[in-house]
């Protein structure tokens, strides 16, 4: 089989203006960026307001292996399958981060015959939104350090006289806004900034700092949750970047930098329109993490897509305990639009990995034996898939399992798995999904099952409402959501909870940041664990995004490059075409 | 008078496709990026090869005040003036850095009625080239630190066995590739990267590092000097980023990251087409510094513009001792195309500032008295302007002085200055330029004088050829160029010269990095100094860009934010329009 980029380059793509017009946009409602990308204007939403709202299908997964189970392939494949059935359909996905493209993971445009095209544009700069997020984020960081420097240099009084501003008296030990970069750059995780040569102070106030990858920026979560430009601007001003010497929060608005951040991010509010290899219109918008943030593409993109098309297919990061939970409890409560159906991606290797019969450790390569026939492991691992089906249904959302087929999968095992799912008491459907190898022709059965399930009259029930206390919300996700016995807050987390209450941050959503490799907070615990505790080490405030995230373990927010990074394969050929991208 | 952004927003702009077609491009030769920007494909150059090559006009200046003397206003104004005379004309300018937009300086799109539009797009992300330069630069930085980390962690042998690569044995104390960011961020000038918590080594190898502003990246100079994509790729591989433990250079090619850098910068090779407020097609491309780099927009943009139009107006950074010198000795020797005429921008305030009668210090505000009538200061400062006229003529290039008029200028003084210039023995022309207040109507006389001068048959003579030794080339610029008595190399510079010779870097251009505020290397020395030395503190290699830069003093490559930065004025209004940008 050809490589992803070869398949992509061999495909004939429509001019993006034709994709836009076929999708139902008018000429004044999009701006082409070259031949295959367009920014979609939010004024389209005004015109489309009275259109019926289409069905929203959220692709999630069972507990994944570190390789992922093919959620984006399934998302794009399913959208193509729906198009094969002559349904009007759009896909909405997150913008991939450039860091992993150069590191280990590679691109995130789907794969095989279910890709968003041109994949190299999606995987690299696209229309510059991540760059703009990075720029706006780092502008706030520069503003903080400059303010500390100028206020400390000759004292607060002098500063106030000279500038006409009120001193913010930021505590340099309590700056909570790091810098960001869209690279896997281990060396930037912990840095000292503001260093000076001996006897000089011209380079600023020395303090400990660090960089996250840009996708981990609160601004990315804000972009994904904003409902329009005004909402974006307001959220940008609510960000707490530091605390002052009295322990009170200092915001971007206090720094008078929120306006400039909004100016910098102005164009990011417009989703980018692209197409799949089979011409299905696809909106790319925002790319927040699925642990420290909610891991779903934007509300704005969904709003446009569901007004333009009968079916909108989108995805949430990691398993249904992660991106799907946050899609329901955070995103849907902000947008007012819950998924009408969830597709749970399962794979033979994913089930076996969840059997407990293999010694899988996070960060270590998957043993080859996992890809061989092993009925016992399949049965044991099925508990995990069952958990995810029940989890989806718990929210009142109907489910279809998509068994994402890999070339090495045995037909017998695939049928065994299908039968096991069909035998479940849930009203769940199942189809083998072959989007990778066959494009939309490989997902027609899946598409049919999805259409059927979206006709159910189930009622959406989130696990909590924002008005509950933060403790109640944390308990709702951990206990009602994961099935844990208890939430255990560290002393630090308890103190933080008090401080957050004191400062009035009690009506926010909660976002649990835990390992995606287990339903519990311990990545080595496979299957469908129960009777476990959810330890919360630390609480962090994202007042702009509107949630408090709870660290249940170490979350790496700046990846590193391996000893032989993927960038070594990348180059331009004689004709200036990109080679080596996957 | 209206603000720049108000004037810009009140103007009617042509669709960019119409600008492109009027400029002589074909539909397949440009890609619109929204309504007012387009990327111009290099394949246009193949078709245009047999066209006659138009005249290249380089706008330079007398020794400027820290405020600048209005070179971009004059460049855009002159292009509009030539258009008023029914000449086919294009302008080529550098992409402004975003940092200064948020700091003190503001935008760099020209001003008043001589602007490139939409100015907010030019001054912010444009088509993402600076972001791509930043990303490619920092990818190389991440690659260096990752390589050091992996090689040092368990030893070279282990690294080689595990990765199958040959250890590069980079000396962590001799990494010469910093990171970059497109912000004024003082705190990043000197940083420690790779810091770890006690007893851990997971965050990399700790070492001292720093950030420059992106415009100071060698990649920006490479982009400006590359002649096509292949040349860009080759230059990207020649960059020396570090030295190994034997003292030998380590390149981006050694790190196997040059291909990925080229992939990241692929789209930057295409200039961005915009228009002036009067519809003159303008190419924006690259934005290198005018001290540590050559300070001119790209060869590729000039090549396209001179094939499309009768007149191409471009500019070099700072005075004629800076960007113009480098345009002649570096850029023109790479491109094979020298300017046909130089326009020297002079202002009343600039002459007075060069009189020696005012106590001007770099970094301090200019006294208001400088803007009042002062014939004595005008006469004294005239020596500086004369120097620049002679300097331009020295290269065999005819000159026209553009007296850039400010609202507060006295008509009497303007005429006095004009007469002084007309009385010079040089074959120099002069016109009062009112591009700011009147657009092209304010520069018609200037345009006529420029047309006349481009008809001269002067022969271009650079000061050196690349084949000379580095010492000879440094002497040529300092002595023949600036009129200095001597070049004085520090011991460090002497050692570096030896090392550069030893490693075979002797056929490169030289780029002197000195203050722009004096012809000498001492910014407080005004007028037309002579009998001065040029002290060279340090030599730095830009093997990819193809020059060695010589530090003649402190050059700030990462600006800081002032106590009340310009970003405080920026915001979005009720309609989502940007306010407060100048």
JSON list of N, CA and C in Angstrom, two decimals, chain A residues 141 144-153 156 168-179 191-194 204-210 241-248 250, chain B residues 187:
[
{"chain": "A", "resi": 141, "resn": "UNK", "atom": "N", "xyz": [3.01, 36.49, 28.22]},
{"chain": "A", "resi": 141, "resn": "UNK", "atom": "CA", "xyz": [4.18, 36.13, 29.03]},
{"chain": "A", "resi": 141, "resn": "UNK", "atom": "C", "xyz": [5.20, 37.27, 29.03]},
{"chain": "A", "resi": 144, "resn": "UNK", "atom": "N", "xyz": [3.98, 40.04, 31.27]},
{"chain": "A", "resi": 144, "resn": "UNK", "atom": "CA", "xyz": [4.17, 39.76, 32.70]},
{"chain": "A", "resi": 144, "resn": "UNK", "atom": "C", "xyz": [5.61, 40.08, 33.11]},
{"chain": "A", "resi": 145, "resn": "UNK", "atom": "N", "xyz": [6.56, 39.53, 32.37]},
{"chain": "A", "resi": 145, "resn": "UNK", "atom": "CA", "xyz": [7.96, 39.72, 32.77]},
{"chain": "A", "resi": 145, "resn": "UNK", "atom": "C", "xyz": [8.39, 41.19, 32.63]},
{"chain": "A", "resi": 146, "resn": "UNK", "atom": "N", "xyz": [7.86, 41.86, 31.62]},
{"chain": "A", "resi": 146, "resn": "UNK", "atom": "CA", "xyz": [8.21, 43.27, 31.46]},
{"chain": "A", "resi": 146, "resn": "UNK", "atom": "C", "xyz": [7.64, 44.07, 32.63]},
{"chain": "A", "resi": 147, "resn": "UNK", "atom": "N", "xyz": [6.43, 43.74, 33.04]},
{"chain": "A", "resi": 147, "resn": "UNK", "atom": "CA", "xyz": [5.78, 44.48, 34.13]},
{"chain": "A", "resi": 147, "resn": "UNK", "atom": "C", "xyz": [6.53, 44.26, 35.44]},
{"chain": "A", "resi": 148, "resn": "UNK", "atom": "N", "xyz": [6.89, 43.01, 35.71]},
{"chain": "A", "resi": 148, "resn": "UNK", "atom": "CA", "xyz": [7.67, 42.72, 36.93]},
{"chain": "A", "resi": 148, "resn": "UNK", "atom": "C", "xyz": [8.97, 43.52, 36.90]},
{"chain": "A", "resi": 149, "resn": "UNK", "atom": "N", "xyz": [9.64, 43.47, 35.76]},
{"chain": "A", "resi": 149, "resn": "UNK", "atom": "CA", "xyz": [10.93, 44.16, 35.61]},
{"chain": "A", "resi": 149, "resn": "UNK", "atom": "C", "xyz": [10.80, 45.65, 35.87]},
{"chain": "A", "resi": 150, "resn": "UNK", "atom": "N", "xyz": [9.85, 46.29, 35.19]},
{"chain": "A", "resi": 150, "resn": "UNK", "atom": "CA", "xyz": [9.72, 47.74, 35.32]},
{"chain": "A", "resi": 150, "resn": "UNK", "atom": "C", "xyz": [9.25, 48.14, 36.73]},
{"chain": "A", "resi": 151, "resn": "UNK", "atom": "N", "xyz": [8.38, 47.32, 37.32]},
{"chain": "A", "resi": 151, "resn": "UNK", "atom": "CA", "xyz": [7.90, 47.66, 38.67]},
{"chain": "A", "resi": 151, "resn": "UNK", "atom": "C", "xyz": [8.98, 47.45, 39.72]},
{"chain": "A", "resi": 152, "resn": "UNK", "atom": "N", "xyz": [9.81, 46.45, 39.52]},
{"chain": "A", "resi": 152, "resn": "UNK", "atom": "CA", "xyz": [10.81, 46.13, 40.54]},
{"chain": "A", "resi": 152, "resn": "UNK", "atom": "C", "xyz": [12.07, 46.98, 40.40]},
{"chain": "A", "resi": 153, "resn": "UNK", "atom": "N", "xyz": [12.30, 47.48, 39.19]},
{"chain": "A", "resi": 153, "resn": "UNK", "atom": "CA", "xyz": [13.60, 48.08, 38.91]},
{"chain": "A", "resi": 153, "resn": "UNK", "atom": "C", "xyz": [13.90, 49.28, 39.80]},
{"chain": "A", "resi": 156, "resn": "UNK", "atom": "N", "xyz": [7.86, 50.57, 43.11]},
{"chain": "A", "resi": 156, "resn": "UNK", "atom": "CA", "xyz": [6.49, 50.77, 42.63]},
{"chain": "A", "resi": 156, "resn": "UNK", "atom": "C", "xyz": [6.15, 52.24, 42.44]},
{"chain": "A", "resi": 168, "resn": "UNK", "atom": "N", "xyz": [1.04, 46.61, 39.70]},
{"chain": "A", "resi": 168, "resn": "UNK", "atom": "CA", "xyz": [0.28, 45.37, 39.92]},
{"chain": "A", "resi": 168, "resn": "UNK", "atom": "C", "xyz": [0.88, 44.53, 41.04]},
{"chain": "A", "resi": 169, "resn": "UNK", "atom": "N", "xyz": [2.13, 44.83, 41.41]},
{"chain": "A", "resi": 169, "resn": "UNK", "atom": "CA", "xyz": [2.81, 44.13, 42.51]},
{"chain": "A", "resi": 169, "resn": "UNK", "atom": "C", "xyz": [2.69, 42.61, 42.36]},
{"chain": "A", "resi": 170, "resn": "UNK", "atom": "N", "xyz": [3.03, 42.14, 41.16]},
{"chain": "A", "resi": 170, "resn": "UNK", "atom": "CA", "xyz": [3.00, 40.69, 40.89]},
{"chain": "A", "resi": 170, "resn": "UNK", "atom": "C", "xyz": [4.06, 40.00, 41.74]},
{"chain": "A", "resi": 171, "resn": "UNK", "atom": "N", "xyz": [3.69, 38.89, 42.36]},
{"chain": "A", "resi": 171, "resn": "UNK", "atom": "CA", "xyz": [4.65, 38.07, 43.10]},
{"chain": "A", "resi": 171, "resn": "UNK", "atom": "C", "xyz": [5.42, 37.22, 42.08]},
{"chain": "A", "resi": 172, "resn": "UNK", "atom": "N", "xyz": [6.71, 37.50, 41.89]},
{"chain": "A", "resi": 172, "resn": "UNK", "atom": "CA", "xyz": [7.45, 36.78, 40.85]},
{"chain": "A", "resi": 172, "resn": "UNK", "atom": "C", "xyz": [7.50, 35.26, 41.09]},
{"chain": "A", "resi": 173, "resn": "UNK", "atom": "N", "xyz": [7.25, 34.86, 42.34]},
{"chain": "A", "resi": 173, "resn": "UNK", "atom": "CA", "xyz": [7.23, 33.42, 42.62]},
{"chain": "A", "resi": 173, "resn": "UNK", "atom": "C", "xyz": [5.87, 32.81, 42.30]},
{"chain": "A", "resi": 174, "resn": "UNK", "atom": "N", "xyz": [4.91, 33.63, 41.98]},
{"chain": "A", "resi": 174, "resn": "UNK", "atom": "CA", "xyz": [3.56, 33.10, 41.72]},
{"chain": "A", "resi": 174, "resn": "UNK", "atom": "C", "xyz": [3.02, 33.48, 40.34]},
{"chain": "A", "resi": 175, "resn": "UNK", "atom": "N", "xyz": [3.91, 33.43, 39.35]},
{"chain": "A", "resi": 175, "resn": "UNK", "atom": "CA", "xyz": [3.46, 33.57, 37.97]},
{"chain": "A", "resi": 175, "resn": "UNK", "atom": "C", "xyz": [3.00, 32.20, 37.52]},
{"chain": "A", "resi": 176, "resn": "UNK", "atom": "N", "xyz": [1.75, 32.08, 37.06]},
{"chain": "A", "resi": 176, "resn": "UNK", "atom": "CA", "xyz": [1.23, 30.76, 36.68]},
{"chain": "A", "resi": 176, "resn": "UNK", "atom": "C", "xyz": [1.06, 30.64, 35.17]},
{"chain": "A", "resi": 177, "resn": "UNK", "atom": "N", "xyz": [1.56, 31.59, 34.45]},
{"chain": "A", "resi": 177, "resn": "UNK", "atom": "CA", "xyz": [1.45, 31.59, 32.99]},
{"chain": "A", "resi": 177, "resn": "UNK", "atom": "C", "xyz": [2.82, 31.29, 32.40]},
{"chain": "A", "resi": 178, "resn": "UNK", "atom": "N", "xyz": [3.00, 30.10, 31.87]},
{"chain": "A", "resi": 178, "resn": "UNK", "atom": "CA", "xyz": [4.27, 29.76, 31.26]},
{"chain": "A", "resi": 178, "resn": "UNK", "atom": "C", "xyz": [4.32, 30.28, 29.82]},
{"chain": "A", "resi": 179, "resn": "UNK", "atom": "N", "xyz": [5.39, 30.00, 29.12]},
{"chain": "A", "resi": 179, "resn": "UNK", "atom": "CA", "xyz": [5.45, 30.30, 27.69]},
{"chain": "A", "resi": 179, "resn": "UNK", "atom": "C", "xyz": [5.12, 29.03, 26.90]},
{"chain": "A", "resi": 191, "resn": "UNK", "atom": "N", "xyz": [13.01, 26.20, 32.62]},
{"chain": "A", "resi": 191, "resn": "UNK", "atom": "CA", "xyz": [14.04, 27.17, 32.24]},
{"chain": "A", "resi": 191, "resn": "UNK", "atom": "C", "xyz": [14.13, 28.25, 33.31]},
{"chain": "A", "resi": 192, "resn": "UNK", "atom": "N", "xyz": [15.25, 28.95, 33.30]},
{"chain": "A", "resi": 192, "resn": "UNK", "atom": "CA", "xyz": [15.36, 30.17, 34.09]},
{"chain": "A", "resi": 192, "resn": "UNK", "atom": "C", "xyz": [15.36, 31.32, 33.11]},
{"chain": "A", "resi": 193, "resn": "UNK", "atom": "N", "xyz": [14.46, 32.26, 33.29]},
{"chain": "A", "resi": 193, "resn": "UNK", "atom": "CA", "xyz": [14.42, 33.43, 32.39]},
{"chain": "A", "resi": 193, "resn": "UNK", "atom": "C", "xyz": [14.94, 34.66, 33.14]},
{"chain": "A", "resi": 194, "resn": "UNK", "atom": "N", "xyz": [15.19, 35.72, 32.38]},
{"chain": "A", "resi": 194, "resn": "UNK", "atom": "CA", "xyz": [15.61, 36.98, 33.00]},
{"chain": "A", "resi": 194, "resn": "UNK", "atom": "C", "xyz": [17.01, 36.92, 33.59]},
{"chain": "A", "resi": 204, "resn": "UNK", "atom": "N", "xyz": [16.11, 41.78, 32.82]},
{"chain": "A", "resi": 204, "resn": "UNK", "atom": "CA", "xyz": [14.88, 41.44, 33.51]},
{"chain": "A", "resi": 204, "resn": "UNK", "atom": "C", "xyz": [15.11, 40.81, 34.86]},
{"chain": "A", "resi": 205, "resn": "UNK", "atom": "N", "xyz": [14.02, 40.36, 35.43]},
{"chain": "A", "resi": 205, "resn": "UNK", "atom": "CA", "xyz": [13.99, 39.81, 36.78]},
{"chain": "A", "resi": 205, "resn": "UNK", "atom": "C", "xyz": [14.12, 38.29, 36.66]},
{"chain": "A", "resi": 206, "resn": "UNK", "atom": "N", "xyz": [15.15, 37.73, 37.26]},
{"chain": "A", "resi": 206, "resn": "UNK", "atom": "CA", "xyz": [15.39, 36.29, 37.10]},
{"chain": "A", "resi": 206, "resn": "UNK", "atom": "C", "xyz": [14.37, 35.47, 37.87]},
{"chain": "A", "resi": 207, "resn": "UNK", "atom": "N", "xyz": [13.80, 34.51, 37.19]},
{"chain": "A", "resi": 207, "resn": "UNK", "atom": "CA", "xyz": [12.86, 33.61, 37.88]},
{"chain": "A", "resi": 207, "resn": "UNK", "atom": "C", "xyz": [12.75, 32.29, 37.11]},
{"chain": "A", "resi": 208, "resn": "UNK", "atom": "N", "xyz": [12.21, 31.30, 37.80]},
{"chain": "A", "resi": 208, "resn": "UNK", "atom": "CA", "xyz": [12.04, 29.98, 37.20]},
{"chain": "A", "resi": 208, "resn": "UNK", "atom": "C", "xyz": [10.78, 29.98, 36.35]},
{"chain": "A", "resi": 209, "resn": "UNK", "atom": "N", "xyz": [10.88, 29.36, 35.18]},
{"chain": "A", "resi": 209, "resn": "UNK", "atom": "CA", "xyz": [9.76, 29.37, 34.25]},
{"chain": "A", "resi": 209, "resn": "UNK", "atom": "C", "xyz": [9.80, 28.06, 33.44]},
{"chain": "A", "resi": 210, "resn": "UNK", "atom": "N", "xyz": [8.95, 27.97, 32.45]},
{"chain": "A", "resi": 210, "resn": "UNK", "atom": "CA", "xyz": [8.94, 26.78, 31.62]},
{"chain": "A", "resi": 210, "resn": "UNK", "atom": "C", "xyz": [8.09, 27.01, 30.39]},
{"chain": "A", "resi": 241, "resn": "UNK", "atom": "N", "xyz": [-3.10, 35.08, 35.29]},
{"chain": "A", "resi": 241, "resn": "UNK", "atom": "CA", "xyz": [-1.73, 34.75, 34.89]},
{"chain": "A", "resi": 241, "resn": "UNK", "atom": "C", "xyz": [-0.76, 34.73, 36.07]},
{"chain": "A", "resi": 242, "resn": "UNK", "atom": "N", "xyz": [-1.16, 35.32, 37.17]},
{"chain": "A", "resi": 242, "resn": "UNK", "atom": "CA", "xyz": [-0.25, 35.42, 38.32]},
{"chain": "A", "resi": 242, "resn": "UNK", "atom": "C", "xyz": [-1.06, 35.83, 39.54]},
{"chain": "A", "resi": 243, "resn": "UNK", "atom": "N", "xyz": [-0.38, 35.86, 40.69]},
{"chain": "A", "resi": 243, "resn": "UNK", "atom": "CA", "xyz": [-1.00, 36.38, 41.91]},
{"chain": "A", "resi": 243, "resn": "UNK", "atom": "C", "xyz": [-0.12, 37.51, 42.42]},
{"chain": "A", "resi": 244, "resn": "UNK", "atom": "N", "xyz": [-0.73, 38.50, 43.03]},
{"chain": "A", "resi": 244, "resn": "UNK", "atom": "CA", "xyz": [0.07, 39.61, 43.54]},
{"chain": "A", "resi": 244, "resn": "UNK", "atom": "C", "xyz": [0.56, 39.32, 44.95]},
{"chain": "A", "resi": 245, "resn": "UNK", "atom": "N", "xyz": [1.26, 40.26, 45.53]},
{"chain": "A", "resi": 245, "resn": "UNK", "atom": "CA", "xyz": [1.89, 40.01, 46.83]},
{"chain": "A", "resi": 245, "resn": "UNK", "atom": "C", "xyz": [0.85, 39.80, 47.94]},
{"chain": "A", "resi": 246, "resn": "UNK", "atom": "N", "xyz": [-0.40, 40.22, 47.70]},
{"chain": "A", "resi": 246, "resn": "UNK", "atom": "CA", "xyz": [-1.47, 39.96, 48.67]},
{"chain": "A", "resi": 246, "resn": "UNK", "atom": "C", "xyz": [-2.16, 38.63, 48.39]},
{"chain": "A", "resi": 247, "resn": "UNK", "atom": "N", "xyz": [-1.72, 37.92, 47.36]},
{"chain": "A", "resi": 247, "resn": "UNK", "atom": "CA", "xyz": [-2.32, 36.64, 47.03]},
{"chain": "A", "resi": 247, "resn": "UNK", "atom": "C", "xyz": [-3.55, 36.73, 46.16]},
{"chain": "A", "resi": 248, "resn": "UNK", "atom": "N", "xyz": [-3.82, 37.93, 45.63]},
{"chain": "A", "resi": 248, "resn": "UNK", "atom": "CA", "xyz": [-4.99, 38.07, 44.76]},
{"chain": "A", "resi": 248, "resn": "UNK", "atom": "C", "xyz": [-4.62, 37.86, 43.30]},
{"chain": "A", "resi": 250, "resn": "UNK", "atom": "N", "xyz": [-4.07, 38.14, 39.36]},
{"chain": "A", "resi": 250, "resn": "UNK", "atom": "CA", "xyz": [-3.76, 39.17, 38.36]},
{"chain": "A", "resi": 250, "resn": "UNK", "atom": "C", "xyz": [-4.16, 38.60, 37.01]},
{"chain": "B", "resi": 187, "resn": "UNK", "atom": "N", "xyz": [13.13, 39.16, 28.96]},
{"chain": "B", "resi": 187, "resn": "UNK", "atom": "CA", "xyz": [13.43, 38.08, 29.91]},
{"chain": "B", "resi": 187, "resn": "UNK", "atom": "C", "xyz": [14.01, 36.85, 29.21]}
]
